[in-house]
């Protein structure tokens, strides 16, 4: 479940800022047809922090129904309140989620013991596998290796998605959990191959929304010992990945997906759509991958 290429799927919205569930089936089917190994929904690029609890449950229900057990569905349920995370975890479990992703608390920065208690409480209240999620640039806290060492001992805490952008941090998690059955997943698209070489088992990749076959090729070539070919595919992601700086997350990604043929709509306010100038740049990038 926590290996291979897993797109960090965007959440479709319409221009009334409502979740556009009608787009989800085609979005899911196109990604699965491209050969992905799972779907990661309601993460940072899925705008989890801007969606209501009811919207999250409904999106999960729709995705799970469309996937129909073809690949695992990992659902982001993280938040600042342990109680609210547990409540959401139970709801998405009841509608068929295969696993949970739990981002570190943000705004508040728990100390090491508080972080361990937070995650243990969540794990104890679900039957599903739990994946930790570290993204310090957005949360203001980097999950300590000592925390990972302790949490890797919890039966259903089975991995971590690291989006720190720091290969040494990924290596630290791999070392910290080496004595457990624990998966370290790369969440930074520019480091996929380096992370796999270091011992990561896969990638949750935003760029896989746009070019899933290229991201798959990184993993498949690496798995088959074709490192030069994997490196070539990794390099092909550079321009796409660098374009994310042209707007507030996930405005650029959603526009790239839309230009690729899936009408996923705008980001949720206060994040605005990219400018026409940026859109023209993105059109050229999308065209270069065809």
mmCIF file of C-alpha atoms in Angstrom:
data_model
loop_
_atom_site.group_PDB
_atom_site.id
_atom_site.type_symbol
_atom_site.label_atom_id
_atom_site.label_comp_id
_atom_site.label_asym_id
_atom_site.label_seq_id
_atom_site.Cartn_x
_atom_site.Cartn_y
_atom_site.Cartn_z
ATOM 1 C CA UNK A 1 0.000 0.000 0.000
ATOM 2 C CA UNK A 2 2.862 2.399 0.735
ATOM 3 C CA UNK A 3 5.093 1.819 -2.249
ATOM 4 C CA UNK A 4 5.309 2.959 -5.848
ATOM 5 C CA UNK A 5 3.822 6.148 -7.264
ATOM 6 C CA UNK A 6 0.837 7.677 -5.487
ATOM 7 C CA UNK A 7 -0.502 10.970 -6.915
ATOM 8 C CA UNK A 8 -1.348 13.703 -4.419
ATOM 9 C CA UNK A 9 -4.704 14.222 -6.085
ATOM 10 C CA UNK A 10 -6.260 17.670 -6.368
ATOM 11 C CA UNK A 11 -9.836 18.296 -5.257
ATOM 12 C CA UNK A 12 -12.058 19.505 -8.125
ATOM 13 C CA UNK A 13 -14.074 22.667 -7.490
ATOM 14 C CA UNK A 14 -16.539 24.578 -9.645
ATOM 15 C CA UNK A 15 -16.586 28.343 -10.096
ATOM 16 C CA UNK A 16 -19.075 28.670 -7.249
ATOM 17 C CA UNK A 17 -16.318 27.281 -4.983
ATOM 18 C CA UNK A 18 -18.235 24.048 -4.421
ATOM 19 C CA UNK A 19 -16.635 20.608 -4.599
ATOM 20 C CA UNK A 20 -17.277 19.338 -8.122
ATOM 21 C CA UNK A 21 -17.901 15.644 -7.506
ATOM 22 C CA UNK A 22 -18.889 15.095 -11.138
ATOM 23 C CA UNK A 23 -15.241 15.481 -12.200
ATOM 24 C CA UNK A 24 -13.894 12.919 -9.721
ATOM 25 C CA UNK A 25 -14.675 9.741 -11.721
ATOM 26 C CA UNK A 26 -12.729 10.835 -14.813
ATOM 27 C CA UNK A 27 -9.886 12.169 -12.692
ATOM 28 C CA UNK A 28 -9.593 8.880 -10.798
ATOM 29 C CA UNK A 29 -9.931 6.703 -13.895
ATOM 30 C CA UNK A 30 -7.287 8.632 -15.840
ATOM 31 C CA UNK A 31 -4.759 8.270 -13.036
ATOM 32 C CA UNK A 32 -5.427 4.564 -12.560
ATOM 33 C CA UNK A 33 -5.223 4.001 -16.316
ATOM 34 C CA UNK A 34 -1.778 5.639 -16.237
ATOM 35 C CA UNK A 35 -0.604 2.900 -13.876
ATOM 36 C CA UNK A 36 -0.383 4.616 -10.480
ATOM 37 C CA UNK A 37 -0.082 2.476 -7.354
ATOM 38 C CA UNK A 38 -2.562 4.351 -5.173
ATOM 39 C CA UNK A 39 -4.294 7.680 -4.611
ATOM 40 C CA UNK A 40 -3.506 10.184 -1.876
ATOM 41 C CA UNK A 41 -6.492 12.491 -1.387
ATOM 42 C CA UNK A 42 -7.199 15.486 0.847
ATOM 43 C CA UNK A 43 -3.554 16.356 1.292
ATOM 44 C CA UNK A 44 -1.924 19.759 0.930
ATOM 45 C CA UNK A 45 -2.531 19.856 -2.827
ATOM 46 C CA UNK A 46 -6.029 18.522 -2.163
ATOM 47 C CA UNK A 47 -6.749 21.685 -0.116
ATOM 48 C CA UNK A 48 -7.699 19.734 3.012
ATOM 49 C CA UNK A 49 -7.205 22.829 5.152
ATOM 50 C CA UNK A 50 -9.916 24.698 3.235
ATOM 51 C CA UNK A 51 -12.561 21.963 3.186
ATOM 52 C CA UNK A 52 -15.234 21.232 5.774
ATOM 53 C CA UNK A 53 -15.454 17.872 7.523
ATOM 54 C CA UNK A 54 -18.588 17.007 5.529
ATOM 55 C CA UNK A 55 -16.852 17.872 2.257
ATOM 56 C CA UNK A 56 -13.916 15.640 3.174
ATOM 57 C CA UNK A 57 -16.173 12.696 3.930
ATOM 58 C CA UNK A 58 -18.136 13.188 0.707
ATOM 59 C CA UNK A 59 -14.968 13.432 -1.400
ATOM 60 C CA UNK A 60 -13.655 10.267 0.226
ATOM 61 C CA UNK A 61 -16.921 8.446 -0.425
ATOM 62 C CA UNK A 62 -16.906 9.494 -4.097
ATOM 63 C CA UNK A 63 -13.258 8.561 -4.679
ATOM 64 C CA UNK A 64 -13.589 5.207 -2.896
ATOM 65 C CA UNK A 65 -16.678 4.366 -4.930
ATOM 66 C CA UNK A 66 -14.994 5.201 -8.224
ATOM 67 C CA UNK A 67 -11.738 3.435 -7.363
ATOM 68 C CA UNK A 68 -13.720 0.299 -6.462
ATOM 69 C CA UNK A 69 -10.684 -1.367 -4.828
ATOM 70 C CA UNK A 70 -8.467 -1.053 -7.912
ATOM 71 C CA UNK A 71 -5.783 0.783 -5.918
ATOM 72 C CA UNK A 72 -5.502 1.833 -2.249
ATOM 73 C CA UNK A 73 -6.998 5.177 -1.253
ATOM 74 C CA UNK A 74 -5.024 7.073 1.401
ATOM 75 C CA UNK A 75 -7.038 9.889 2.977
ATOM 76 C CA UNK A 76 -5.667 12.977 4.703
ATOM 77 C CA UNK A 77 -7.429 13.472 8.037
ATOM 78 C CA UNK A 78 -4.915 15.656 9.889
ATOM 79 C CA UNK A 79 -5.682 18.747 11.936
ATOM 80 C CA UNK A 80 -4.747 20.573 15.115
ATOM 81 C CA UNK A 81 -7.255 18.874 17.408
ATOM 82 C CA UNK A 82 -6.647 15.230 18.308
ATOM 83 C CA UNK A 83 -10.385 14.847 18.931
ATOM 84 C CA UNK A 84 -11.371 16.183 15.504
ATOM 85 C CA UNK A 85 -8.790 14.009 13.746
ATOM 86 C CA UNK A 86 -10.152 10.926 15.486
ATOM 87 C CA UNK A 87 -13.728 11.843 14.568
ATOM 88 C CA UNK A 88 -12.835 12.375 10.901
ATOM 89 C CA UNK A 89 -10.758 9.191 10.862
ATOM 90 C CA UNK A 90 -13.769 7.182 11.984
ATOM 91 C CA UNK A 91 -15.973 8.768 9.349
ATOM 92 C CA UNK A 92 -13.650 8.152 6.405
ATOM 93 C CA UNK A 93 -13.001 4.613 7.664
ATOM 94 C CA UNK A 94 -16.750 4.010 7.602
ATOM 95 C CA UNK A 95 -16.984 5.049 3.928
ATOM 96 C CA UNK A 96 -14.162 2.788 2.784
ATOM 97 C CA UNK A 97 -10.802 4.548 3.074
ATOM 98 C CA UNK A 98 -7.877 2.118 2.938
ATOM 99 C CA UNK A 99 -5.428 4.152 5.043
ATOM 100 C CA UNK A 100 -5.056 7.487 6.790
ATOM 101 C CA UNK A 101 -2.488 10.235 6.378
ATOM 102 C CA UNK A 102 -2.087 12.477 9.423
ATOM 103 C CA UNK A 103 -0.189 15.728 9.004
ATOM 104 C CA UNK A 104 1.563 17.115 12.071
ATOM 105 C CA UNK A 105 -0.455 19.721 13.984
ATOM 106 C CA UNK A 106 0.091 23.220 12.630
ATOM 107 C CA UNK A 107 -0.208 26.645 14.270
ATOM 108 C CA UNK A 108 0.443 24.870 17.562
ATOM 109 C CA UNK A 109 3.786 23.069 17.864
ATOM 110 C CA UNK A 110 3.502 20.152 20.303
ATOM 111 C CA UNK A 111 6.621 18.976 22.065
ATOM 112 C CA UNK A 112 7.961 15.458 21.492
ATOM 113 C CA UNK A 113 5.801 13.745 24.115
ATOM 114 C CA UNK A 114 2.661 15.587 23.009
ATOM 115 C CA UNK A 115 3.307 14.601 19.389
ATOM 116 C CA UNK A 116 3.701 10.936 20.352
ATOM 117 C CA UNK A 117 0.480 11.014 22.408
ATOM 118 C CA UNK A 118 -1.384 12.742 19.545
ATOM 119 C CA UNK A 119 -0.478 10.072 17.017
ATOM 120 C CA UNK A 120 -0.898 7.149 19.383
ATOM 121 C CA UNK A 121 -4.403 8.318 20.292
ATOM 122 C CA UNK A 122 -5.362 8.546 16.615
ATOM 123 C CA UNK A 123 -3.906 5.118 15.823
ATOM 124 C CA UNK A 124 -5.711 3.537 18.779
ATOM 125 C CA UNK A 125 -9.044 4.816 17.491
ATOM 126 C CA UNK A 126 -8.905 3.387 13.989
ATOM 127 C CA UNK A 127 -8.479 -0.026 12.433
ATOM 128 C CA UNK A 128 -6.746 1.492 9.433
ATOM 129 C CA UNK A 129 -3.022 1.850 8.725
ATOM 130 C CA UNK A 130 -1.762 5.331 9.597
ATOM 131 C CA UNK A 131 0.890 7.275 7.706
ATOM 132 C CA UNK A 132 2.566 10.235 9.399
ATOM 133 C CA UNK A 133 2.951 13.361 7.246
ATOM 134 C CA UNK A 134 5.817 15.806 7.709
ATOM 135 C CA UNK A 135 5.814 19.127 5.818
ATOM 136 C CA UNK A 136 7.624 21.703 7.945
ATOM 137 C CA UNK A 137 7.455 24.536 5.387
ATOM 138 C CA UNK A 138 3.678 24.606 5.863
ATOM 139 C CA UNK A 139 3.294 23.524 9.491
ATOM 140 C CA UNK A 140 6.267 25.193 11.173
ATOM 141 C CA UNK A 141 7.394 21.940 12.789
ATOM 142 C CA UNK A 142 9.692 19.149 11.627
ATOM 143 C CA UNK A 143 8.807 15.736 13.030
ATOM 144 C CA UNK A 144 11.731 14.615 15.165
ATOM 145 C CA UNK A 145 13.498 11.345 14.317
ATOM 146 C CA UNK A 146 13.036 10.264 17.942
ATOM 147 C CA UNK A 147 9.275 10.657 17.537
ATOM 148 C CA UNK A 148 9.384 8.512 14.404
ATOM 149 C CA UNK A 149 11.408 5.857 16.232
ATOM 150 C CA UNK A 150 8.729 5.622 18.929
ATOM 151 C CA UNK A 151 5.733 5.806 16.621
ATOM 152 C CA UNK A 152 7.130 3.168 14.250
ATOM 153 C CA UNK A 153 6.644 0.708 17.127
ATOM 154 C CA UNK A 154 2.873 1.297 17.082
ATOM 155 C CA UNK A 155 1.267 -1.599 15.200
ATOM 156 C CA UNK A 156 -0.854 0.377 12.739
ATOM 157 C CA UNK A 157 1.457 3.375 12.276
ATOM 158 C CA UNK A 158 3.155 2.015 9.204
ATOM 159 C CA UNK A 159 4.921 4.872 7.447
ATOM 160 C CA UNK A 160 5.689 8.535 6.952
ATOM 161 C CA UNK A 161 5.371 10.876 4.009
ATOM 162 C CA UNK A 162 8.220 13.382 4.188
ATOM 163 C CA UNK A 163 7.800 16.650 2.277
ATOM 164 C CA UNK A 164 10.634 18.515 3.968
ATOM 165 C CA UNK A 165 12.603 18.762 0.724
ATOM 166 C CA UNK A 166 15.639 17.577 2.664
ATOM 167 C CA UNK A 167 17.174 14.270 1.602
ATOM 168 C CA UNK A 168 19.090 14.037 4.886
ATOM 169 C CA UNK A 169 15.789 14.255 6.746
ATOM 170 C CA UNK A 170 14.431 11.358 4.688
ATOM 171 C CA UNK A 171 17.562 9.348 5.399
ATOM 172 C CA UNK A 172 17.147 10.119 9.091
ATOM 173 C CA UNK A 173 13.626 8.678 9.099
ATOM 174 C CA UNK A 174 14.824 5.575 7.270
ATOM 175 C CA UNK A 175 17.523 5.056 9.887
ATOM 176 C CA UNK A 176 15.148 5.847 12.773
ATOM 177 C CA UNK A 177 12.663 3.179 11.692
ATOM 178 C CA UNK A 178 15.018 0.498 10.386
ATOM 179 C CA UNK A 179 14.030 -2.012 13.063
ATOM 180 C CA UNK A 180 10.322 -1.858 12.240
ATOM 181 C CA UNK A 181 8.098 -2.653 9.262
ATOM 182 C CA UNK A 182 7.814 1.007 8.364
ATOM 183 C CA UNK A 183 7.698 2.780 5.006
ATOM 184 C CA UNK A 184 9.323 6.133 4.295
ATOM 185 C CA UNK A 185 7.630 7.852 1.355
ATOM 186 C CA UNK A 186 9.101 10.808 -0.527
ATOM 187 C CA UNK A 187 6.760 13.791 -0.756
ATOM 188 C CA UNK A 188 9.123 16.070 -2.694
ATOM 189 C CA UNK A 189 8.958 15.439 -6.427
ATOM 190 C CA UNK A 190 12.484 16.670 -7.118
ATOM 191 C CA UNK A 191 13.934 14.024 -4.760
ATOM 192 C CA UNK A 192 12.051 10.905 -5.840
ATOM 193 C CA UNK A 193 14.990 9.008 -7.300
ATOM 194 C CA UNK A 194 17.433 10.101 -4.597
ATOM 195 C CA UNK A 195 14.948 9.028 -1.922
ATOM 196 C CA UNK A 196 14.403 5.627 -3.551
ATOM 197 C CA UNK A 197 18.156 5.114 -3.718
ATOM 198 C CA UNK A 198 18.363 5.974 -0.009
ATOM 199 C CA UNK A 199 15.728 3.403 0.944
ATOM 200 C CA UNK A 200 12.350 5.084 0.492
ATOM 201 C CA UNK A 201 9.626 2.795 -0.842
ATOM 202 C CA UNK A 202 7.760 5.213 -3.058
ATOM 203 C CA UNK A 203 6.550 8.745 -3.683
ATOM 204 C CA UNK A 204 3.422 10.774 -3.095
ATOM 205 C CA UNK A 205 3.817 13.106 -6.047
ATOM 206 C CA UNK A 206 1.914 16.252 -7.028
ATOM 207 C CA UNK A 207 3.370 16.172 -10.548
ATOM 208 C CA UNK A 208 1.740 12.762 -11.067
ATOM 209 C CA UNK A 209 -1.540 14.644 -11.469
ATOM 210 C CA UNK A 210 -0.138 15.999 -14.736
ATOM 211 C CA UNK A 211 2.447 13.476 -15.987
ATOM 212 C CA UNK A 212 1.774 10.218 -14.130
ATOM 213 C CA UNK A 213 3.559 8.100 -16.734
ATOM 214 C CA UNK A 214 6.811 10.033 -16.284
ATOM 215 C CA UNK A 215 6.669 9.707 -12.507
ATOM 216 C CA UNK A 216 5.848 6.006 -12.879
ATOM 217 C CA UNK A 217 8.861 5.641 -15.176
ATOM 218 C CA UNK A 218 11.162 6.955 -12.444
ATOM 219 C CA UNK A 219 9.960 4.264 -10.062
ATOM 220 C CA UNK A 220 9.770 1.392 -12.568
ATOM 221 C CA UNK A 221 13.217 2.069 -14.004
ATOM 222 C CA UNK A 222 14.684 2.334 -10.513
ATOM 223 C CA UNK A 223 12.988 -0.909 -9.461
ATOM 224 C CA UNK A 224 14.458 -2.663 -12.498
ATOM 225 C CA UNK A 225 17.956 -1.351 -11.876
ATOM 226 C CA UNK A 226 17.897 1.095 -14.793
ATOM 227 C CA UNK A 227 19.256 4.052 -12.870
ATOM 228 C CA UNK A 228 20.312 6.136 -15.885
ATOM 229 C CA UNK A 229 16.830 5.828 -17.376
ATOM 230 C CA UNK A 230 15.269 6.668 -14.019
ATOM 231 C CA UNK A 231 17.499 9.723 -13.770
ATOM 232 C CA UNK A 232 16.442 10.881 -17.224
ATOM 233 C CA UNK A 233 12.801 10.715 -16.211
ATOM 234 C CA UNK A 234 13.526 12.467 -12.917
ATOM 235 C CA UNK A 235 15.169 15.313 -14.826
ATOM 236 C CA UNK A 236 12.108 15.634 -17.042
ATOM 237 C CA UNK A 237 10.103 16.749 -14.009
ATOM 238 C CA UNK A 238 12.305 19.772 -13.323
ATOM 239 C CA UNK A 239 10.487 22.395 -15.386
ATOM 240 C CA UNK A 240 7.085 21.222 -14.215
ATOM 241 C CA UNK A 241 8.136 21.199 -10.582
ATOM 242 C CA UNK A 242 9.783 24.618 -10.825
ATOM 243 C CA UNK A 243 6.610 26.129 -12.279
ATOM 244 C CA UNK A 244 4.857 25.661 -8.922
ATOM 245 C CA UNK A 245 6.549 28.859 -7.723
ATOM 246 C CA UNK A 246 4.468 30.923 -10.169
ATOM 247 C CA UNK A 247 1.486 31.045 -7.812
ATOM 248 C CA UNK A 248 0.090 30.214 -4.391
ATOM 249 C CA UNK A 249 -0.296 26.479 -3.748
ATOM 250 C CA UNK A 250 -2.167 24.753 -5.409
ATOM 251 C CA UNK A 251 -3.168 27.317 -8.060
ATOM 252 C CA UNK A 252 -0.428 26.367 -10.512
ATOM 253 C CA UNK A 253 -0.982 22.632 -10.128
ATOM 254 C CA UNK A 254 -4.727 22.942 -10.659
ATOM 255 C CA UNK A 255 -4.209 25.031 -13.781
ATOM 256 C CA UNK A 256 -1.684 22.501 -15.113
ATOM 257 C CA UNK A 257 -4.186 19.687 -14.544
ATOM 258 C CA UNK A 258 -6.913 21.710 -16.250
ATOM 259 C CA UNK A 259 -4.670 22.477 -19.242
ATOM 260 C CA UNK A 260 -3.980 18.739 -19.448
ATOM 261 C CA UNK A 261 -7.683 18.075 -19.979
ATOM 262 C CA UNK A 262 -9.300 17.595 -16.556
ATOM 263 C CA UNK A 263 -11.653 20.457 -15.529
ATOM 264 C CA UNK A 264 -10.646 20.558 -11.873
ATOM 265 C CA UNK A 265 -11.534 24.233 -11.572
ATOM 266 C CA UNK A 266 -10.036 26.965 -9.415
ATOM 267 C CA UNK A 267 -8.424 26.722 -5.993
ATOM 268 C CA UNK A 268 -10.548 27.631 -3.002
ATOM 269 C CA UNK A 269 -10.405 31.246 -1.891
ATOM 270 C CA UNK A 270 -8.456 33.073 -0.621
ATOM 271 C CA UNK A 271 -6.146 31.411 -3.155
ATOM 272 C CA UNK A 272 -6.853 32.821 -6.614
ATOM 273 C CA UNK A 273 -6.396 31.389 -10.060
ATOM 274 C CA UNK A 274 -3.114 32.150 -11.813
ATOM 275 C CA UNK A 275 -2.827 35.203 -14.025
ATOM 276 C CA UNK A 276 -3.214 35.011 -17.807
ATOM 277 C CA UNK A 277 0.527 35.625 -18.100
ATOM 278 C CA UNK A 278 1.291 32.617 -15.914
ATOM 279 C CA UNK A 279 -1.330 30.537 -17.706
ATOM 280 C CA UNK A 280 0.435 31.175 -21.024
ATOM 281 C CA UNK A 281 3.704 29.953 -19.508
ATOM 282 C CA UNK A 282 1.964 26.838 -18.207
ATOM 283 C CA UNK A 283 0.437 26.111 -21.618
ATOM 284 C CA UNK A 284 3.928 25.924 -23.084
ATOM 285 C CA UNK A 285 5.081 23.586 -20.311
ATOM 286 C CA UNK A 286 2.112 21.252 -20.790
ATOM 287 C CA UNK A 287 2.674 21.256 -24.548
ATOM 288 C CA UNK A 288 6.324 20.290 -24.046
ATOM 289 C CA UNK A 289 5.262 17.029 -22.380
ATOM 290 C CA UNK A 290 3.044 15.891 -25.233
#
